[in-house]
CSV table of C-alpha atoms in Angstrom, one decimal:
chain,number,residue,atom,x,y,z
A,12,UNK,CA,0.1,0.1,-0.1
A,13,UNK,CA,2.7,2.6,-0.7
A,14,UNK,CA,2.2,6.3,-1.5
A,15,UNK,CA,2.6,8.6,-4.2
A,16,UNK,CA,6.6,8.5,-3.6
A,17,UNK,CA,9.3,7.6,-0.9
A,18,UNK,CA,11.1,10.9,-1.5
A,19,UNK,CA,9.8,13.8,0.3
A,20,UNK,CA,11.0,17.0,2.1
A,21,UNK,CA,12.6,17.0,5.3
A,22,UNK,CA,10.2,17.3,8.4
A,23,UNK,CA,9.5,16.4,11.7
A,24,UNK,CA,9.6,12.4,12.0
A,25,UNK,CA,6.2,11.0,13.3
A,26,UNK,CA,6.1,10.7,17.1
A,27,UNK,CA,5.6,7.1,16.8
A,28,UNK,CA,7.7,4.1,18.1
A,29,UNK,CA,8.2,1.4,20.5
A,30,UNK,CA,5.2,2.2,22.8
A,31,UNK,CA,3.6,-0.1,25.5
A,32,UNK,CA,1.1,-2.7,24.4
A,33,UNK,CA,-2.3,-1.3,23.0
A,34,UNK,CA,-5.2,-3.8,23.8
A,35,UNK,CA,-7.4,-4.5,20.7
A,36,UNK,CA,-10.2,-6.9,20.1
A,37,UNK,CA,-7.6,-9.0,18.3
A,38,UNK,CA,-4.8,-8.9,21.1
A,39,UNK,CA,-2.2,-7.0,22.4
A,40,UNK,CA,-0.5,-4.9,19.6
A,41,UNK,CA,2.7,-2.8,19.8
A,42,UNK,CA,4.3,-0.9,17.1
A,43,UNK,CA,8.4,-0.9,17.1
A,44,UNK,CA,10.7,1.0,15.0
A,45,UNK,CA,12.3,-0.9,12.1
A,46,UNK,CA,15.8,-1.9,12.7
A,47,UNK,CA,17.4,-2.9,9.2
A,48,UNK,CA,20.0,-5.2,10.9
A,49,UNK,CA,17.4,-7.1,12.5
A,50,UNK,CA,14.2,-6.7,10.4
A,51,UNK,CA,15.4,-6.8,6.9
A,52,UNK,CA,15.1,-10.6,6.2
A,53,UNK,CA,11.4,-10.6,7.5
A,54,UNK,CA,10.5,-7.5,5.4
A,55,UNK,CA,12.1,-9.1,2.4
A,56,UNK,CA,10.2,-12.2,2.7
A,57,UNK,CA,7.0,-10.4,3.0
A,58,UNK,CA,7.7,-8.1,0.1
A,59,UNK,CA,8.4,-11.1,-2.2
A,60,UNK,CA,4.9,-12.8,-1.4
A,61,UNK,CA,3.1,-12.2,-4.6
A,62,UNK,CA,-0.1,-11.1,-2.9
A,63,UNK,CA,2.1,-8.4,-1.5
A,64,UNK,CA,4.3,-7.6,-4.4
A,65,UNK,CA,1.3,-6.8,-6.4
A,66,UNK,CA,0.7,-3.7,-4.3
A,67,UNK,CA,4.0,-2.7,-2.8
A,68,UNK,CA,6.3,-3.2,-5.9
A,69,UNK,CA,9.4,-3.9,-3.5
A,70,UNK,CA,9.9,-7.7,-4.6
A,71,UNK,CA,13.3,-8.9,-5.6
A,72,UNK,CA,16.7,-9.1,-4.1
A,73,UNK,CA,17.3,-7.9,-0.5
A,74,UNK,CA,18.9,-4.7,-1.8
A,75,UNK,CA,15.5,-3.6,-3.2
A,76,UNK,CA,13.7,-3.7,0.3
A,77,UNK,CA,16.7,-2.6,1.8
A,78,UNK,CA,17.0,0.9,-0.2
A,79,UNK,CA,13.5,1.4,0.4
A,80,UNK,CA,13.7,1.0,4.4
A,81,UNK,CA,16.9,3.2,4.3
A,82,UNK,CA,14.9,6.0,2.7
A,83,UNK,CA,12.3,5.4,5.4
A,84,UNK,CA,14.7,5.7,8.3
A,85,UNK,CA,16.6,8.4,6.8
A,86,UNK,CA,17.4,10.7,9.7
A,87,UNK,CA,15.6,13.8,7.8
A,88,UNK,CA,12.8,11.7,7.0
A,89,UNK,CA,9.4,12.1,7.6
A,90,UNK,CA,8.4,8.6,7.8
A,91,UNK,CA,8.6,6.0,10.9
A,92,UNK,CA,8.6,2.6,9.6
A,93,UNK,CA,7.7,0.1,12.0
A,94,UNK,CA,7.1,-3.5,12.5
A,95,UNK,CA,3.5,-4.4,14.2
A,96,UNK,CA,3.8,-7.0,16.9
A,97,UNK,CA,0.5,-8.8,17.7
A,98,UNK,CA,0.7,-10.9,21.0
A,99,UNK,CA,4.6,-10.2,20.7
A,100,UNK,CA,4.9,-11.7,17.2
A,101,UNK,CA,5.7,-9.6,14.3
A,102,UNK,CA,3.1,-9.7,11.8
A,103,UNK,CA,2.8,-6.4,9.6
A,104,UNK,CA,4.9,-3.7,8.5
A,105,UNK,CA,3.7,0.1,8.9
A,106,UNK,CA,4.9,3.2,7.4
A,107,UNK,CA,3.4,6.5,9.4
A,108,UNK,CA,4.2,9.4,7.8
A,109,UNK,CA,3.5,13.3,7.0
A,110,UNK,CA,1.4,13.1,4.2
A,111,UNK,CA,1.5,17.0,3.9
A,112,UNK,CA,5.2,16.8,3.4
A,113,UNK,CA,4.9,13.8,1.3
A,114,UNK,CA,4.5,13.6,-2.6
A,115,UNK,CA,1.0,12.6,-2.0
A,116,UNK,CA,0.2,16.2,-1.0
A,117,UNK,CA,0.2,17.0,-4.5
A,118,UNK,CA,-2.5,14.8,-5.2
A,119,UNK,CA,-5.2,15.7,-2.5
A,120,UNK,CA,-6.1,19.1,-0.8
A,121,UNK,CA,-3.6,18.3,1.9
A,122,UNK,CA,-4.0,20.1,5.5
A,123,UNK,CA,-0.9,21.0,7.7
A,124,UNK,CA,0.2,18.1,9.8
A,125,UNK,CA,-1.8,15.7,8.1
A,126,UNK,CA,-0.4,12.3,8.8
A,127,UNK,CA,-0.6,9.3,6.6
A,128,UNK,CA,-0.3,5.4,7.2
A,129,UNK,CA,0.6,2.5,4.7
A,130,UNK,CA,0.0,-1.1,6.2
A,131,UNK,CA,1.2,-4.6,5.0
A,132,UNK,CA,-0.2,-7.6,6.9
A,133,UNK,CA,3.0,-9.9,6.5
A,134,UNK,CA,2.1,-13.8,6.4
A,135,UNK,CA,-0.4,-15.2,4.4
A,136,UNK,CA,-1.7,-16.8,7.8
A,137,UNK,CA,-2.5,-13.3,9.0
A,138,UNK,CA,-4.5,-12.2,5.9
A,139,UNK,CA,-8.3,-12.6,5.7
A,140,UNK,CA,-8.7,-13.0,9.4
A,141,UNK,CA,-10.1,-9.5,9.9
A,142,UNK,CA,-6.9,-8.0,11.7
A,143,UNK,CA,-6.6,-5.1,9.3
A,144,UNK,CA,-9.5,-3.2,10.8
A,145,UNK,CA,-8.5,-3.3,14.6
A,146,UNK,CA,-5.0,-2.9,14.1
A,147,UNK,CA,-5.6,0.3,11.8
A,148,UNK,CA,-7.8,1.7,14.3
A,149,UNK,CA,-5.3,1.4,16.9
A,150,UNK,CA,-2.8,2.8,14.8
A,151,UNK,CA,-4.9,5.7,13.9
A,152,UNK,CA,-5.6,6.5,17.4
A,153,UNK,CA,-1.8,6.0,18.3
A,154,UNK,CA,-1.0,8.6,15.5
A,155,UNK,CA,-3.7,11.0,16.8
A,156,UNK,CA,-2.4,11.1,20.5
A,157,UNK,CA,1.2,11.2,19.6
A,158,UNK,CA,0.5,14.2,17.0
A,159,UNK,CA,-1.7,16.9,18.8
A,160,UNK,CA,-1.4,19.3,15.8
A,161,UNK,CA,-2.7,16.4,13.5
A,162,UNK,CA,-6.6,16.6,12.8
A,163,UNK,CA,-6.7,13.7,10.5
A,164,UNK,CA,-5.0,10.5,9.3
A,165,UNK,CA,-5.0,9.7,5.6
A,166,UNK,CA,-4.3,6.8,3.8
A,167,UNK,CA,-4.4,5.6,-0.2
A,168,UNK,CA,-4.6,2.0,-0.7
A,169,UNK,CA,-4.8,0.8,-4.4
A,170,UNK,CA,-8.6,0.5,-5.5
A,171,UNK,CA,-7.9,-3.0,-6.7
A,172,UNK,CA,-7.1,-4.1,-3.1
A,173,UNK,CA,-10.3,-4.4,-1.9
A,174,UNK,CA,-9.9,-6.2,1.4
A,175,UNK,CA,-7.4,-3.1,2.4
A,176,UNK,CA,-10.3,-0.6,1.4
A,177,UNK,CA,-12.6,-2.5,3.4
A,178,UNK,CA,-10.1,-2.7,6.5
A,179,UNK,CA,-9.8,1.2,6.2
A,180,UNK,CA,-13.6,1.4,6.1
A,181,UNK,CA,-14.1,-0.9,9.2
A,182,UNK,CA,-11.4,1.2,11.2
A,183,UNK,CA,-13.6,4.4,11.1
A,184,UNK,CA,-11.9,5.9,7.9
A,185,UNK,CA,-14.1,7.3,5.2
A,186,UNK,CA,-13.9,7.0,1.7
A,187,UNK,CA,-13.1,10.5,0.3
A,188,UNK,CA,-11.9,10.4,-3.4
A,189,UNK,CA,-10.4,8.4,-6.0
A,190,UNK,CA,-6.6,9.5,-6.7
A,191,UNK,CA,-4.6,9.2,-9.8
A,192,UNK,CA,-1.2,8.6,-8.4
A,193,UNK,CA,2.0,7.7,-10.4
A,194,UNK,CA,1.9,4.0,-9.7
A,195,UNK,CA,-1.8,3.2,-9.1
A,196,UNK,CA,-5.5,4.4,-9.0
A,197,UNK,CA,-6.2,4.8,-5.2
A,198,UNK,CA,-8.8,5.3,-2.7
A,199,UNK,CA,-8.4,8.4,-0.6
A,200,UNK,CA,-9.3,7.5,3.1
A,201,UNK,CA,-9.6,9.8,5.7
A,202,UNK,CA,-10.0,9.1,9.6
A,203,UNK,CA,-10.9,12.6,11.2
A,204,UNK,CA,-9.9,13.3,14.7
A,205,UNK,CA,-12.8,12.9,17.0
A,206,UNK,CA,-13.7,14.5,20.3
A,207,UNK,CA,-12.9,11.4,22.2
A,208,UNK,CA,-9.1,11.6,20.4
A,209,UNK,CA,-8.4,14.5,22.5
A,210,UNK,CA,-6.6,13.6,25.8
């Protein structure tokens, strides 16, 4: 579920990272920052799964995924790449990013401090189990909690990825528009901050 591009202007890194477990209806969930030396083999395996490769376009040798992860982890970046652990087991890859500083902002009416999210459910055994919605709901709440200036979280899953779009809808995102991005036709999904998100 990659966005409009991976290169962006420098900006404040999202306030996401190794947090305490969040209780969800599918189990205890935690985001931990990606460490390339530890996580590259796992993420490469996920990216080379044909069901994932169809939407992420990062299949191939480890160097392809490594280059992408290094861009995401760059010190001047606006993205926080994370692994998602469910009950302590790595099972998803996330990119939490400043959507208003991303090339995506050229394709929709971005607002200052918009945050974006990309999600990959890693192993085939975890897909089709209804995990995406509850995890997206938890991550959107974490993003809004960690970014007081942010009033909404956006996403742009490929329109062909029907399970992904459905997961965003079930997590409280609304379909806003169809976007013609350089690599895909996407559904612009928006999750507005609600009064209950204010702490």
